[in-house]
Structures are given as C-alpha cells and as structure tokens.
Amino acid sequence: MNEFDLIDRAFRQKLHFKHSLTRIPGGDDASVHAVPAGLELVVSTDMSLAGVHWPHDFPLEHAACRAVNAALSDLAAMGAEACWVWVCAVLRDAAAGGQMGDGIAAALAGSGIELAGGDTVHAADNSLAVTVAGVVPQGKAMRRDRAQAGDDIWLCGRLGFAALALERWQGGDHSDDAVRAFADVQPLIAQGVALRKAGVRCCIDVSDGLLADAAHLAEQSCVGMEIDISAIPSLAELQQHVDPDDAAGLVLGGGEDYALLCTAPESLRDSLSAHAVRIGRCVAGGSVRALRHGVGIASSRRGFDHFA
Amino acid sequence: MNEFDLIDRAFRQKLHFKHSLTRIPGGDDASVHAVPAGLELVVSTDMSLAGVHWPHDFPLEHAACRAVNAALSDLAAMGAEACWVWVCAVLRDAAAGGQMGDGIAAALAGSGIELAGGDTVHAADNSLAVTVAGVVPQGKAMRRDRAQAGDDIWLCGRLGFAALALERWQGGDHSDDAVRAFADVQPLIAQGVALRKAGVRCCIDVSDGLLADAAHLAEQSCVGMEIDISAIPSLAELQQHVDPDDAAGLVLGGGEDYALLCTAPESLRDSLSAHAVRIGRCVAGGSVRALRHGVGIASSRRGFDHFA
C-alpha cells in the first residue's frame, strides 16, 4: 500500500461528505469554498501528540476523535458554525492510518462538517494537526477582549471530568468506560451559536483549565474576575468520586473538557439562563480569584504548560 | 519562559503583519477573516518533519522557511492570491521555537501574507504543520482534472535542483551555498496568478517529482501525457553538474522544487509563452511518457512515497 492508497483508504473512503459551500473538494492541490455575503470565515489550528495530549497506550481511534473535537471547540468559542476540517496526520504505520481515519470519521459523523483535505507522513510517533474552519455572521464572532467590569460570568459545559478520567487511565483503569470518559469530549458548537445568538460577545473555551483560561480572558479584556466554584454543577458531581479539595482542584485546573466560559451584561440574564450557568462576575482590576461560597480559596492545580 | 511567552516571542513579535481582510487576528480562540463577494476561499495543509522533509542536521530556520513556502506552493497551483498561514510547531526546545519563528518570518517577509494563528507543542523531534489560505475569483481556480487530449503541457519554474542540493548536503557539503540551494524554494504565487489570468484552468505543483505529479494530473483528467525533457531548461543546467542520465533522473523524479505544471489549449500559446515553457502534449489514453528529442526514455527515479 503506498501513501496515496493509504490516504484514500484511511480517510477519504470513510469521509465523503461534502459541505454545500465547497466548490472543489479535497484531492486537488487545495480545496475551494464559498463564503456567502454577510458571513465571515473563522479558522483555528491545533496540534495533538501521542505522549502529550493522550497517553501512548490510549486507543488511537479515540485519541484522534478527541483531537478533532478539541480543535472544533475553538470554533464553538467564537460562536461559529463549523464547516470544514483539514488534518496533518503523522503515522507510525499503516494501521495507525486506519485508526486515525476511524477516529476522524467518528468525530465528524453526522456533524455536517467536511474533511476537506489533509496530509499524511510516516514517522516514529503518532500525532495529528487539525485545522478547522467555519462561518459566523459579519461582526458577530465572540472574542476574548470584550468583557467589562460588572458583566456576569457564565459557564456552559462540564469541568474536571477529562482530568479525572486521565488520572484514572494513568492509574491503570483501562476499561471501556475509562476510554470513553477521557475521549468523549463534545465541541459545544450548537451551544456557542446559541450564546452568540442570545447576544454574548465575549467567550473562551476552557482547554487549559478554568483559572488559566479565565486569566487569558481577563488579561485580554483588562478586567478582574471572581468565580464562585460552588455555583459550578460539576463540583458536586466530582465530589461523589474524589474528596472536596481534589474536586475543587479538578474544576479549577483540569483542562481539556472544552466547556465555554463567557461574559455578558446583567441585561442578558434571562436569555442566557437556558444555555449556561452563572458562576461569577467581572470586576475592576486584573486578577482572577476563585471563591467557594464567597470565600477565597487557593487552587491546587494549574493550567497545563507544555514548556514549564 | 512558559509556553505562551515562547509563542509570543518566537512568532508573534516577529510577525505582526495583519492582512486587510482579517477581522480578528490570531491570539483569540480563532482568527476571523472577510472573503469579499466574487472571491472564493482556497485552503491547503502540509506537514513537514525533521528526518523526512529535511535532514536532522539541516539548519532549522531554513527548514521552517522551506516548509512554509512548500505549503504556499499549493495555493500557487490553484492560481490563488495567498493571504494567511497557520502553523502547528512541534519543538524540541525553546531554541527550536526561536529558529522556527525566524524561518517562518523569513518566508513571509514582504509577502503580504499574515501568520494568523498557531499552536506549539514540546516533543522529541521538530516538525511543522502549515495550513495556508488565499482567495481566487469565483469559479476560476485551476484544478487537476481539466486537461484534455490535444492540450499543450507547460512548465513554470525549475526542476531537479532541490533533489541535487539534498544529495550534496547528505554527501557532506554543509556550506552556506548548499543550505541555500536546498532551502531557497520560492512558491510561484505571482506566476500561478498570471497563468490563471492568462486562461489556464488546469495546473498542479511539482512536489513529488515531474513524472509522479504529471501522473496525478493525467489520472484526474483521464488523459495521457507525452513530455519531452529536452524542452526543459533545467536539464542543460543540471548537466553542468552531473552526467546526462543523472540530470534526466533529477528532472523527472526529483521532488520539492515546486514548479507549476499546467495544460492549456493551443489557442493560449502566445499568451502563455511569457510565463512558462512548453514541454509536451496531452494525448488520449492514461499513461505519462517521458521522451528526449522525441524518443521514449525510462526514468531512474520515482516520486517520493513516505510509506513505500
């Protein structure tokens, strides 16, 4: 089997869905797409590696599915509709190509998102670079630098469960449940669109951990934040599995659940309460403080930093 | 230095050019771009690894510059104007980040192309996934499946020199000249636009080798091709360095020069002769034959196949 056969077999045969805005699909030097008047293009790229973003012994199909969904989460954070994915797959062998193809197909199945192109290379270790693109109405993309003191802080999605699942896998629990608990990350595309339509203009996805990503948003918006973790529904659920301090650490520092953290003026409370949970308030200053029932707490974990 | 500092230092500080169509630049969850009415979006992605696409001991700055330019060549092949680049950099250490940043900056300097986003990860070996995007007038992208029997075959750019330079590097010539000879690949963006404006509708870039890429074009267009290498200017130049058989092999099989191979009806001869050299003719059937002064020859090299 040569490179071109492998690409065809692993990817294209399983992934022949073509988006209605695509004019020339993958298989040429580049793909070509229409972006209708009134819409803007939204693009993000993410790299995932065996041994960094998933354990080496984690099933590759699930790891690839997770990598695609993680990349799509960046479109969710902008309030974009997802349209296309391009992948650069580094593969140990042809079997890895099949498994990655299965995982990418699983991530995109029924999503309305097209695999519009890619590249495969043979090397010692598996990795997957994923570029995603979508569309958003002109001027309506949610961004990180629009929070204002006095805004409410809202959370859409769960926190801490991916970190808990990863700890369990690394502790030796290799059951199907453990695989699913780490791998089944869902990009909150529909929720991001709903938040944007409800009027939200400021959002980030929680990939590095709540405190770390809140700090990014606070820094770019030049505000401070006070987040009361007792308002986060995940906390009580996590406390059924681990002790309260560990649960707080997982909620504040556990990354890769891809929840959406957004801010909005009080006037949007009624319309947002159907989509998210209110967990705090933007304040003057630049620091992000975590509280429990109004009392400041320290986090036992930090966002993951590849070069620390 | 943490991950975010590294990204900032290695990439953003050197690369603050913003394209006029960009609405939200890199640094948010995703970048946002306008695609004006009458234009279509063109996207391609390419993966380059140390040890595969460049020798491990090759200067990383030059390797990264080459990787970006190689990716941009796919836009040239579509006749697109290049606008944006996104990179996923896998880095051995912070020094590699600086070198990759220098190389990316060198590739984009003065090009009018924006580094619109990226991701960096720390791992054992350096690699760079590059996604490129540009715009082309609606319905005018050059594609691989538009050649017809009777069309002329045209070549724009040089062939064989990248393969020769790589052989010399691997043979121990590590001079600055040898670095430049392998690394100084220029994406033929302006030439691709000129070919498209002259009426060309069928084009491919020569990344795997002339015979291999001609075969891709022939297969997708359902035509045969006869290419006379004695018409290729590179051949005489290469014969000043290597014997005639090796020169023919370099021209037919040497990849990574990123010349443009296109086809067009005879009626375009006058307008194309300013931009390219006529090297053959499309014929009925499906095979690609290389000739020298009209006599069939065998190639001593084949396109590079990562999984062969």
Coordinates of C-alpha atoms in Angstrom, one line a residue:
Chain A
M1 CA 0.0 0.0 0.0
N2 CA 1.5 3.3 -1.0
E3 CA 1.0 6.7 0.6
F4 CA -1.8 7.7 -1.7
D5 CA -3.7 4.4 -1.3
L6 CA -3.3 4.8 2.5
I7 CA -4.7 8.3 2.5
D8 CA -7.6 7.2 0.3
R9 CA -8.3 4.1 2.4
A10 CA -8.0 5.6 5.8
F11 CA -9.6 8.9 5.2
R12 CA -11.4 9.6 2.0
Q13 CA -13.4 6.5 1.7
K14 CA -14.9 6.9 5.1
L15 CA -15.3 10.7 4.7
H16 CA -17.0 11.6 1.5
F17 CA -19.5 14.1 2.9
K18 CA -19.2 17.4 1.0
H19 CA -20.3 20.7 2.6
S20 CA -22.8 22.7 0.5
L21 CA -20.3 25.6 0.4
T22 CA -17.5 23.6 -1.0
R23 CA -16.7 24.3 -4.7
I24 CA -13.6 22.0 -5.1
P25 CA -13.3 19.2 -2.5
G26 CA -10.0 17.7 -1.2
G27 CA -7.9 15.8 -3.6
D28 CA -6.7 18.7 -5.6
D29 CA -3.7 20.9 -4.6
A30 CA -6.1 22.8 -2.3
S31 CA -9.9 22.8 -1.6
V32 CA -12.1 25.7 -2.7
H33 CA -15.0 27.1 -0.7
A34 CA -17.6 29.8 -0.9
V35 CA -18.2 32.2 2.0
P36 CA -21.6 33.8 1.3
A37 CA -22.1 37.6 1.7
G38 CA -22.8 38.6 5.3
L39 CA -20.7 35.8 6.7
E40 CA -17.1 35.8 7.8
L41 CA -14.6 33.0 7.9
V42 CA -13.4 31.6 11.3
V43 CA -10.2 29.5 11.4
S44 CA -8.2 27.7 14.1
T45 CA -5.5 25.1 14.2
D46 CA -4.5 22.7 17.0
M47 CA -1.7 20.1 17.4
S48 CA -2.2 16.9 19.4
L49 CA 0.6 14.4 20.0
A50 CA 0.8 10.9 21.5
G51 CA 2.5 11.2 24.9
V52 CA 1.4 14.8 25.3
H53 CA -2.3 15.1 24.6
W54 CA -3.1 11.4 25.1
P55 CA -1.2 8.6 26.7
H56 CA 0.9 6.4 24.3
D57 CA -1.2 3.4 25.3
F58 CA -4.5 5.1 24.7
P59 CA -6.6 3.7 21.8
L60 CA -5.6 5.8 18.7
E61 CA -9.0 5.9 17.2
H62 CA -10.4 7.6 20.4
A63 CA -7.4 9.9 20.6
A64 CA -7.9 11.1 17.1
C65 CA -11.6 11.6 17.6
R66 CA -10.8 13.7 20.7
A67 CA -8.2 15.8 18.8
V68 CA -10.7 16.7 16.1
N69 CA -13.3 17.6 18.7
A70 CA -10.9 19.6 20.7
A71 CA -10.0 21.7 17.6
L72 CA -13.6 22.2 16.8
S73 CA -14.1 23.6 20.3
D74 CA -12.3 26.8 19.2
L75 CA -15.0 27.4 16.6
A76 CA -17.6 26.9 19.4
A77 CA -15.9 29.6 21.5
M78 CA -16.2 32.1 18.6
G79 CA -19.9 31.2 18.1
A80 CA -19.2 29.9 14.6
E81 CA -21.0 27.2 12.6
A82 CA -18.3 24.5 11.8
C83 CA -18.0 23.6 8.1
W84 CA -14.5 22.1 7.3
V85 CA -11.6 20.2 8.8
W86 CA -8.1 19.6 7.4
V87 CA -5.7 17.2 9.0
C88 CA -2.0 16.5 9.0
A89 CA -1.5 13.0 10.3
V90 CA 1.9 11.7 11.4
L91 CA 1.6 7.9 11.5
R92 CA 3.8 5.2 12.9
D93 CA 2.4 2.7 10.3
A94 CA -0.5 2.0 8.0
A95 CA -2.5 0.5 10.9
A96 CA -2.3 3.9 12.7
G97 CA -3.6 5.5 9.5
G98 CA -6.7 3.2 9.7
Q99 CA -7.2 4.0 13.3
M100 CA -6.8 7.8 12.9
G101 CA -9.2 7.6 9.9
D102 CA -11.8 5.8 12.1
G103 CA -11.4 8.4 14.8
I104 CA -11.7 11.4 12.5
A105 CA -14.8 9.8 10.9
A106 CA -16.3 9.2 14.3
A107 CA -15.8 12.8 15.3
L108 CA -17.4 14.1 12.0
A109 CA -20.2 11.6 11.6
G110 CA -23.5 13.4 11.3
S111 CA -21.9 16.7 12.2
G112 CA -22.3 18.4 8.8
I113 CA -18.6 19.0 8.8
E114 CA -16.4 18.0 5.8
L115 CA -12.9 16.6 5.8
A116 CA -11.7 19.0 3.1
G117 CA -8.1 17.9 2.9
G118 CA -5.0 16.6 4.6
D119 CA -1.5 15.3 4.5
T120 CA 0.0 12.1 5.9
V121 CA 3.6 11.4 6.8
H122 CA 5.4 8.4 8.2
A123 CA 7.4 8.9 11.4
A124 CA 8.2 7.4 14.7
D125 CA 5.3 8.7 16.7
N126 CA 1.7 9.4 16.0
S127 CA 0.4 13.0 16.0
L128 CA -2.4 14.9 14.4
A129 CA -2.6 18.6 13.5
V130 CA -6.1 19.7 12.9
T131 CA -7.2 22.9 11.2
V132 CA -10.9 23.8 11.5
A133 CA -12.9 26.5 9.7
G134 CA -16.5 27.7 9.9
V135 CA -18.6 30.8 9.3
V136 CA -20.1 33.4 11.6
P137 CA -22.4 36.4 10.7
Q138 CA -20.3 39.5 10.0
G139 CA -19.0 41.3 13.1
K140 CA -20.7 38.8 15.5
A141 CA -17.8 36.5 16.4
M142 CA -17.4 36.1 20.2
R143 CA -14.0 37.2 21.3
R144 CA -11.8 37.3 24.4
D145 CA -11.4 41.0 24.8
R146 CA -15.0 42.2 25.2
A147 CA -15.6 41.5 29.0
Q148 CA -16.4 44.6 31.1
A149 CA -16.4 45.1 34.9
G150 CA -19.9 44.4 36.1
D151 CA -20.6 41.6 33.5
D152 CA -21.8 38.3 34.7
I153 CA -19.6 35.2 34.1
W154 CA -21.3 32.2 32.6
L155 CA -20.2 28.6 32.1
C156 CA -21.6 26.2 29.5
G157 CA -20.5 22.6 29.8
R158 CA -18.7 20.4 32.4
L159 CA -15.3 20.8 34.0
G160 CA -12.9 18.5 35.7
F161 CA -14.1 15.2 34.2
A162 CA -11.4 14.9 31.5
A163 CA -8.7 15.4 34.1
L164 CA -10.2 12.9 36.4
A165 CA -10.6 10.3 33.6
L166 CA -7.0 10.9 32.5
E167 CA -5.8 10.3 36.1
R168 CA -7.7 7.1 36.2
W169 CA -6.3 5.8 32.9
Q170 CA -2.8 6.6 34.1
G171 CA -3.6 4.8 37.4
G172 CA -4.3 1.6 35.4
D173 CA -8.1 1.7 34.7
H174 CA -8.1 0.8 31.0
S175 CA -11.8 -0.1 30.9
D176 CA -14.1 1.0 28.0
D177 CA -15.7 3.3 30.5
A178 CA -12.3 5.0 31.2
V179 CA -11.6 5.3 27.5
R180 CA -15.0 7.0 26.9
A181 CA -14.7 9.2 29.9
F182 CA -11.5 10.8 28.6
A183 CA -12.2 10.5 24.9
D184 CA -15.8 11.6 24.7
V185 CA -15.3 15.4 24.5
Q186 CA -18.0 17.1 22.6
P187 CA -17.4 20.5 21.0
L188 CA -20.2 22.8 22.1
I189 CA -20.8 24.2 18.6
A190 CA -24.6 24.4 18.9
Q191 CA -24.2 26.0 22.4
G192 CA -21.7 28.5 21.1
V193 CA -24.1 29.5 18.3
A194 CA -27.0 29.8 20.8
L195 CA -24.9 32.0 23.1
R196 CA -23.9 34.2 20.2
K197 CA -27.5 34.5 19.1
A198 CA -28.5 35.4 22.6
G199 CA -26.2 38.4 22.4
V200 CA -22.9 37.1 24.0
R201 CA -19.9 38.9 22.6
C202 CA -17.1 37.6 24.9
C203 CA -16.2 33.9 25.2
I204 CA -13.3 31.5 25.5
D205 CA -13.2 27.7 25.6
V206 CA -11.7 26.1 28.7
S207 CA -8.8 24.0 27.3
D208 CA -6.0 24.7 29.8
G209 CA -8.2 24.8 32.9
L210 CA -10.8 27.2 34.2
L211 CA -8.4 29.5 36.1
A212 CA -5.8 29.6 33.3
D213 CA -8.4 30.4 30.6
A214 CA -10.3 32.8 32.7
A215 CA -6.9 34.6 33.2
H216 CA -6.5 34.8 29.4
L217 CA -9.9 36.3 29.0
A218 CA -9.3 38.7 31.9
E219 CA -6.0 39.8 30.6
Q220 CA -7.2 40.5 27.1
S221 CA -10.3 42.3 28.4
C222 CA -8.4 44.2 31.1
V223 CA -10.8 43.1 33.8
G224 CA -10.6 41.1 37.0
M225 CA -12.8 38.1 37.7
E226 CA -14.4 36.5 40.7
I227 CA -15.6 32.9 40.2
D228 CA -17.6 31.1 42.8
I229 CA -17.0 27.4 42.2
S230 CA -19.9 26.4 44.5
A231 CA -22.1 27.5 41.5
I232 CA -20.4 25.1 39.2
P233 CA -22.6 21.9 38.8
S234 CA -19.6 19.7 38.1
L235 CA -18.3 20.3 41.6
A236 CA -21.0 18.3 43.4
E237 CA -20.8 15.5 40.8
L238 CA -17.0 15.3 41.2
Q239 CA -17.3 15.1 45.0
Q240 CA -19.0 11.8 44.5
H241 CA -15.7 10.5 43.1
V242 CA -13.0 12.4 44.9
D243 CA -12.6 14.4 48.1
P244 CA -13.7 18.1 48.1
D245 CA -10.3 19.6 47.7
D246 CA -9.4 17.3 44.8
A247 CA -12.8 18.1 43.3
A248 CA -12.1 21.9 43.6
G249 CA -8.7 21.3 42.0
L250 CA -10.1 19.4 39.1
V251 CA -12.8 22.1 38.5
L252 CA -10.3 24.9 38.6
G253 CA -7.2 23.4 37.0
G254 CA -8.3 20.3 35.0
G255 CA -8.1 21.1 31.3
E256 CA -9.5 19.6 28.1
D257 CA -13.2 19.4 28.9
Y258 CA -13.8 22.2 26.4
A259 CA -16.5 24.0 28.3
L260 CA -17.3 27.5 27.2
L261 CA -16.7 30.4 29.6
C262 CA -18.4 33.7 28.6
T263 CA -19.3 37.1 30.0
A264 CA -22.4 39.2 29.4
P265 CA -24.1 42.2 30.9
E266 CA -26.8 41.6 33.5
S267 CA -29.5 42.5 30.9
L268 CA -28.9 39.1 29.2
R269 CA -29.5 37.0 32.4
D270 CA -33.0 35.8 31.4
S271 CA -32.0 34.7 27.9
L272 CA -28.7 33.1 28.9
S273 CA -30.0 31.0 31.8
A274 CA -31.4 28.5 29.3
H275 CA -27.9 27.9 27.9
A276 CA -25.4 28.3 30.7
V277 CA -24.8 28.6 34.5
R278 CA -23.9 31.9 36.1
I279 CA -20.7 31.4 38.1
G280 CA -19.3 34.8 38.9
R281 CA -18.8 38.4 38.0
C282 CA -16.2 40.6 36.2
V283 CA -14.7 43.2 38.5
A284 CA -12.2 46.1 38.2
G285 CA -8.5 45.1 38.4
G286 CA -6.8 42.3 36.6
S287 CA -6.7 39.3 38.9
V288 CA -8.8 36.1 38.7
R289 CA -10.0 34.9 42.2
A290 CA -11.7 31.6 42.9
L291 CA -14.2 31.6 45.8
R292 CA -16.2 28.9 47.5
H293 CA -19.5 30.3 48.9
G294 CA -17.9 33.8 48.7
V295 CA -14.7 32.8 50.5
G296 CA -11.4 32.9 48.6
I297 CA -9.7 29.6 48.0
A298 CA -6.4 28.5 46.5
S299 CA -6.2 26.2 43.6
S300 CA -4.1 23.1 44.0
R301 CA -3.6 22.8 40.2
R302 CA -2.5 25.0 37.4
G303 CA -3.2 25.0 33.7
F304 CA -1.0 22.6 31.7
D305 CA 2.0 24.3 30.2
H306 CA 4.0 22.2 27.7
F307 CA 7.3 24.1 28.2
A308 CA 7.2 24.6 32.0
Chain B
M1 CA 9.8 31.0 29.8
N2 CA 6.4 29.4 29.6
E3 CA 4.5 28.2 26.5
F4 CA 2.7 31.4 26.0
D5 CA 5.8 33.5 26.3
L6 CA 7.5 31.2 23.8
I7 CA 4.8 31.6 21.3
D8 CA 4.8 35.3 21.7
R9 CA 8.5 35.6 21.5
A10 CA 9.2 33.2 18.6
F11 CA 6.3 34.0 16.4
R12 CA 4.0 37.0 17.1
Q13 CA 6.7 39.6 17.9
K14 CA 8.3 38.9 14.5
L15 CA 5.1 38.5 12.7
H16 CA 2.7 41.3 13.4
F17 CA 1.6 42.0 9.8
K18 CA -2.2 41.9 9.5
H19 CA -3.9 41.2 6.2
S20 CA -6.5 43.8 5.1
L21 CA -9.2 41.1 5.0
T22 CA -8.5 40.0 8.6
R23 CA -11.2 41.0 11.1
I24 CA -9.9 39.3 14.3
P25 CA -6.2 38.4 14.2
G26 CA -4.5 35.4 15.9
G27 CA -4.5 35.4 19.7
D28 CA -8.2 34.6 20.2
D29 CA -9.6 31.1 20.0
A30 CA -9.7 31.5 16.3
S31 CA -9.0 34.2 13.7
V32 CA -11.8 35.8 11.7
H33 CA -11.5 36.9 8.0
A34 CA -13.6 38.5 5.4
V35 CA -13.9 36.9 1.9
P36 CA -15.3 39.6 -0.4
A37 CA -18.1 38.8 -2.8
G38 CA -16.9 37.4 -6.1
L39 CA -14.0 35.6 -4.4
E40 CA -13.7 32.0 -3.1
L41 CA -11.6 30.7 -0.3
V42 CA -8.7 28.3 -1.2
V43 CA -7.1 26.2 1.6
S44 CA -4.4 23.6 1.8
T45 CA -2.4 21.9 4.6
D46 CA 1.1 20.3 4.6
M47 CA 3.1 18.5 7.2
S48 CA 7.0 18.7 7.3
L49 CA 9.1 16.7 9.7
A50 CA 12.8 16.7 10.6
G51 CA 14.3 13.5 9.2
V52 CA 11.7 13.2 6.5
H53 CA 11.4 16.6 4.7
W54 CA 14.7 17.9 5.8
P55 CA 17.8 16.3 7.3
H56 CA 18.0 16.3 11.1
D57 CA 21.3 18.3 10.9
F58 CA 19.8 20.9 8.5
P59 CA 19.5 24.4 10.0
L60 CA 16.0 24.6 11.4
E61 CA 15.4 28.2 10.4
H62 CA 15.9 27.3 6.7
A63 CA 13.9 24.1 7.1
A64 CA 10.9 26.0 8.5
C65 CA 11.2 28.7 5.8
R66 CA 11.1 25.9 3.2
A67 CA 8.1 24.2 4.9
V68 CA 6.0 27.4 4.7
N69 CA 7.0 28.1 1.1
A70 CA 6.2 24.5 0.1
A71 CA 2.7 24.8 1.6
L72 CA 2.2 28.1 -0.2
S73 CA 3.0 26.4 -3.5
D74 CA -0.3 24.6 -3.3
L75 CA -2.0 28.0 -3.5
A76 CA 0.1 28.9 -6.4
A77 CA -1.1 25.7 -8.2
M78 CA -4.7 26.9 -7.8
G79 CA -3.9 30.4 -9.1
A80 CA -4.9 31.9 -5.7
E81 CA -3.6 35.0 -4.0
A82 CA -2.1 33.9 -0.7
C83 CA -3.5 35.7 2.4
W84 CA -3.0 33.7 5.6
V85 CA -0.8 31.0 7.2
W86 CA -1.5 29.0 10.4
V87 CA 1.3 26.8 11.9
C88 CA 1.4 23.9 14.3
A89 CA 5.0 23.7 15.5
V90 CA 6.4 20.7 17.4
L91 CA 9.5 21.9 19.1
R92 CA 12.4 20.1 20.8
D93 CA 13.1 23.1 23.0
A94 CA 12.7 26.8 23.2
A95 CA 15.7 27.4 20.9
A96 CA 13.9 25.5 18.2
G97 CA 10.9 27.8 18.7
G98 CA 13.1 30.8 18.1
Q99 CA 14.6 29.2 15.0
M100 CA 11.3 28.2 13.6
G101 CA 9.9 31.6 14.2
D102 CA 12.8 33.1 12.3
G103 CA 12.2 30.8 9.4
I104 CA 8.5 31.5 9.3
A105 CA 9.2 35.2 9.4
A106 CA 11.7 34.9 6.6
A107 CA 9.2 33.0 4.4
L108 CA 6.5 35.6 5.0
A109 CA 8.6 38.8 5.0
G110 CA 7.3 41.2 2.4
S111 CA 4.9 38.7 1.0
G112 CA 1.7 40.3 2.2
I113 CA 0.8 37.1 3.9
E114 CA -0.3 37.1 7.6
L115 CA 0.6 34.5 10.3
A116 CA -3.0 34.3 11.5
G117 CA -2.6 31.7 14.3
G118 CA -0.8 28.6 15.5
D119 CA -0.1 26.1 18.2
T120 CA 3.2 25.0 19.7
V121 CA 3.9 21.7 21.5
H122 CA 7.0 20.4 23.1
A123 CA 8.1 16.9 21.9
A124 CA 11.2 14.9 21.0
D125 CA 11.5 16.0 17.4
N126 CA 10.9 19.1 15.4
S127 CA 8.1 19.3 12.9
L128 CA 5.8 21.9 11.3
A129 CA 2.3 21.6 10.0
V130 CA 1.3 24.6 7.9
T131 CA -2.1 25.5 6.7
V132 CA -2.4 28.2 4.0
A133 CA -5.4 30.0 2.7
G134 CA -6.0 32.5 0.0
V135 CA -8.6 33.8 -2.4
V136 CA -9.4 33.3 -6.1
P137 CA -12.1 34.8 -8.3
Q138 CA -15.3 32.7 -8.2
G139 CA -15.0 29.6 -10.5
K140 CA -11.5 30.4 -11.7
A141 CA -9.4 28.2 -9.5
M142 CA -7.0 26.0 -11.6
R143 CA -7.6 22.3 -10.9
R144 CA -6.1 18.9 -11.7
D145 CA -9.0 17.5 -13.7
R146 CA -9.4 19.9 -16.5
A147 CA -6.7 18.7 -19.0
Q148 CA -7.9 17.5 -22.4
A149 CA -6.2 15.4 -25.2
G150 CA -4.6 17.9 -27.6
D151 CA -3.7 20.4 -24.8
D152 CA -0.2 21.7 -24.6
I153 CA 1.8 20.9 -21.4
W154 CA 3.6 23.9 -19.8
L155 CA 6.2 24.2 -17.1
C156 CA 6.8 27.2 -15.0
G157 CA 9.8 27.0 -12.7
R158 CA 12.9 24.9 -12.2
L159 CA 13.2 21.1 -11.7
G160 CA 15.8 18.9 -10.2
F161 CA 17.8 21.4 -8.2
A162 CA 16.2 20.7 -4.8
A163 CA 17.0 17.0 -5.2
L164 CA 20.6 17.7 -6.3
A165 CA 21.1 20.1 -3.4
L166 CA 19.7 17.5 -0.9
E167 CA 22.1 14.8 -2.3
R168 CA 25.0 17.2 -1.9
W169 CA 24.0 18.0 1.7
Q170 CA 23.7 14.3 2.5
G171 CA 27.1 13.8 0.8
G172 CA 28.7 16.2 3.4
D173 CA 28.6 19.6 1.7
H174 CA 27.3 21.7 4.5
S175 CA 28.3 25.1 3.1
D176 CA 26.0 28.1 3.1
D177 CA 25.6 27.6 -0.6
A178 CA 24.3 24.1 -0.1
V179 CA 21.9 25.3 2.6
R180 CA 20.5 27.9 0.3
A181 CA 20.4 25.6 -2.7
F182 CA 18.0 23.3 -0.8
A183 CA 16.2 25.8 1.3
D184 CA 15.5 28.6 -1.2
V185 CA 12.3 27.3 -2.6
Q186 CA 10.0 30.1 -3.8
P187 CA 6.3 29.5 -4.1
L188 CA 5.3 30.7 -7.6
I189 CA 2.2 32.6 -6.3
A190 CA 2.6 35.5 -8.8
Q191 CA 3.2 33.1 -11.6
G192 CA 0.2 31.0 -10.7
V193 CA -2.0 34.1 -10.7
A194 CA -0.5 35.1 -14.1
L195 CA -1.3 31.7 -15.6
R196 CA -4.8 31.8 -14.2
K197 CA -5.4 35.3 -15.6
A198 CA -4.0 34.1 -19.0
G199 CA -6.8 31.5 -19.1
V200 CA -5.2 28.3 -17.7
R201 CA -7.8 26.1 -15.9
C202 CA -5.6 23.0 -15.2
C203 CA -2.5 23.0 -13.0
I204 CA -0.6 21.0 -10.4
D205 CA 2.6 21.9 -8.4
V206 CA 5.5 19.5 -8.8
S207 CA 6.2 18.4 -5.2
D208 CA 6.7 14.6 -5.6
G209 CA 8.6 14.8 -9.0
L210 CA 7.6 15.6 -12.5
L211 CA 6.5 12.1 -13.6
A212 CA 4.6 11.4 -10.4
D213 CA 2.7 14.7 -10.4
A214 CA 2.1 14.6 -14.1
A215 CA 0.6 11.1 -13.4
H216 CA -1.7 12.7 -10.8
L217 CA -2.9 15.3 -13.2
A218 CA -3.3 12.7 -16.1
E219 CA -5.3 10.4 -13.8
Q220 CA -7.7 13.0 -12.6
S221 CA -8.2 14.4 -16.1
C222 CA -8.4 11.0 -17.8
V223 CA -5.7 11.9 -20.4
G224 CA -2.3 10.6 -21.3
M225 CA 0.8 12.8 -21.5
E226 CA 4.0 13.0 -23.5
I227 CA 6.7 15.2 -22.0
D228 CA 9.9 15.9 -23.9
I229 CA 12.5 16.7 -21.3
S230 CA 14.9 18.2 -23.9
A231 CA 12.5 21.2 -23.8
I232 CA 13.1 21.6 -20.0
P233 CA 15.6 24.4 -19.4
S234 CA 16.8 22.8 -16.1
L235 CA 18.1 19.8 -18.0
A236 CA 21.0 21.6 -19.7
E237 CA 21.8 23.5 -16.5
L238 CA 21.9 20.2 -14.4
Q239 CA 24.2 18.6 -17.0
Q240 CA 26.8 21.1 -16.0
H241 CA 26.8 19.4 -12.5
V242 CA 26.0 15.8 -13.1
D243 CA 26.1 13.3 -16.1
P244 CA 23.2 13.4 -18.6
D245 CA 21.4 10.3 -17.2
D246 CA 21.5 11.6 -13.6
A247 CA 20.3 15.0 -14.9
A248 CA 17.3 13.4 -16.6
G249 CA 16.6 11.5 -13.4
L250 CA 16.7 14.6 -11.3
V251 CA 14.4 16.4 -13.7
L252 CA 11.9 13.6 -13.9
G253 CA 12.0 12.3 -10.4
G254 CA 13.4 15.0 -8.1
G255 CA 10.7 16.5 -5.9
E256 CA 10.3 19.6 -3.9
D257 CA 11.3 22.3 -6.4
Y258 CA 7.6 23.4 -6.5
A259 CA 7.5 24.2 -10.2
L260 CA 4.0 24.5 -11.7
L261 CA 2.9 22.1 -14.4
C262 CA -0.2 23.1 -16.4
T263 CA -2.1 22.3 -19.5
A264 CA -3.9 24.6 -21.9
P265 CA -5.4 24.5 -25.4
E266 CA -3.1 25.6 -28.3
S267 CA -5.1 28.8 -28.6
L268 CA -3.3 30.1 -25.4
R269 CA 0.2 29.5 -26.8
D270 CA 1.0 33.2 -27.4
S271 CA -0.2 34.4 -24.0
L272 CA 1.5 31.6 -22.1
S273 CA 4.9 31.8 -23.7
A274 CA 5.8 34.8 -21.5
H275 CA 5.1 32.8 -18.3
A276 CA 6.1 29.2 -19.0
V277 CA 7.9 26.7 -21.2
R278 CA 6.0 24.3 -23.4
I279 CA 7.3 20.8 -22.7
G280 CA 4.7 18.4 -24.2
R281 CA 1.2 17.5 -25.1
C282 CA -1.8 15.7 -23.7
V283 CA -2.8 12.6 -25.6
A284 CA -5.6 10.0 -25.5
G285 CA -5.0 7.2 -23.0
G286 CA -3.9 7.3 -19.5
S287 CA -0.1 6.9 -19.4
V288 CA 2.6 9.5 -18.9
R289 CA 5.7 9.0 -21.1
A290 CA 8.9 10.9 -20.9
L291 CA 10.8 11.5 -24.2
R292 CA 14.1 13.0 -25.1
H293 CA 14.1 14.6 -28.5
G294 CA 11.0 12.6 -29.3
V295 CA 12.5 9.2 -28.2
G296 CA 11.0 7.4 -25.1
I297 CA 13.3 7.2 -22.1
A298 CA 13.0 5.5 -18.7
S299 CA 13.2 7.4 -15.5
S300 CA 15.8 6.3 -13.0
R301 CA 13.9 7.8 -10.1
R302 CA 10.3 7.9 -8.8
G303 CA 8.3 10.3 -6.8
F304 CA 9.0 10.1 -3.1
D305 CA 6.5 7.8 -1.3
H306 CA 6.6 8.1 2.6
F307 CA 5.0 4.6 3.1
A308 CA 6.7 2.7 0.3

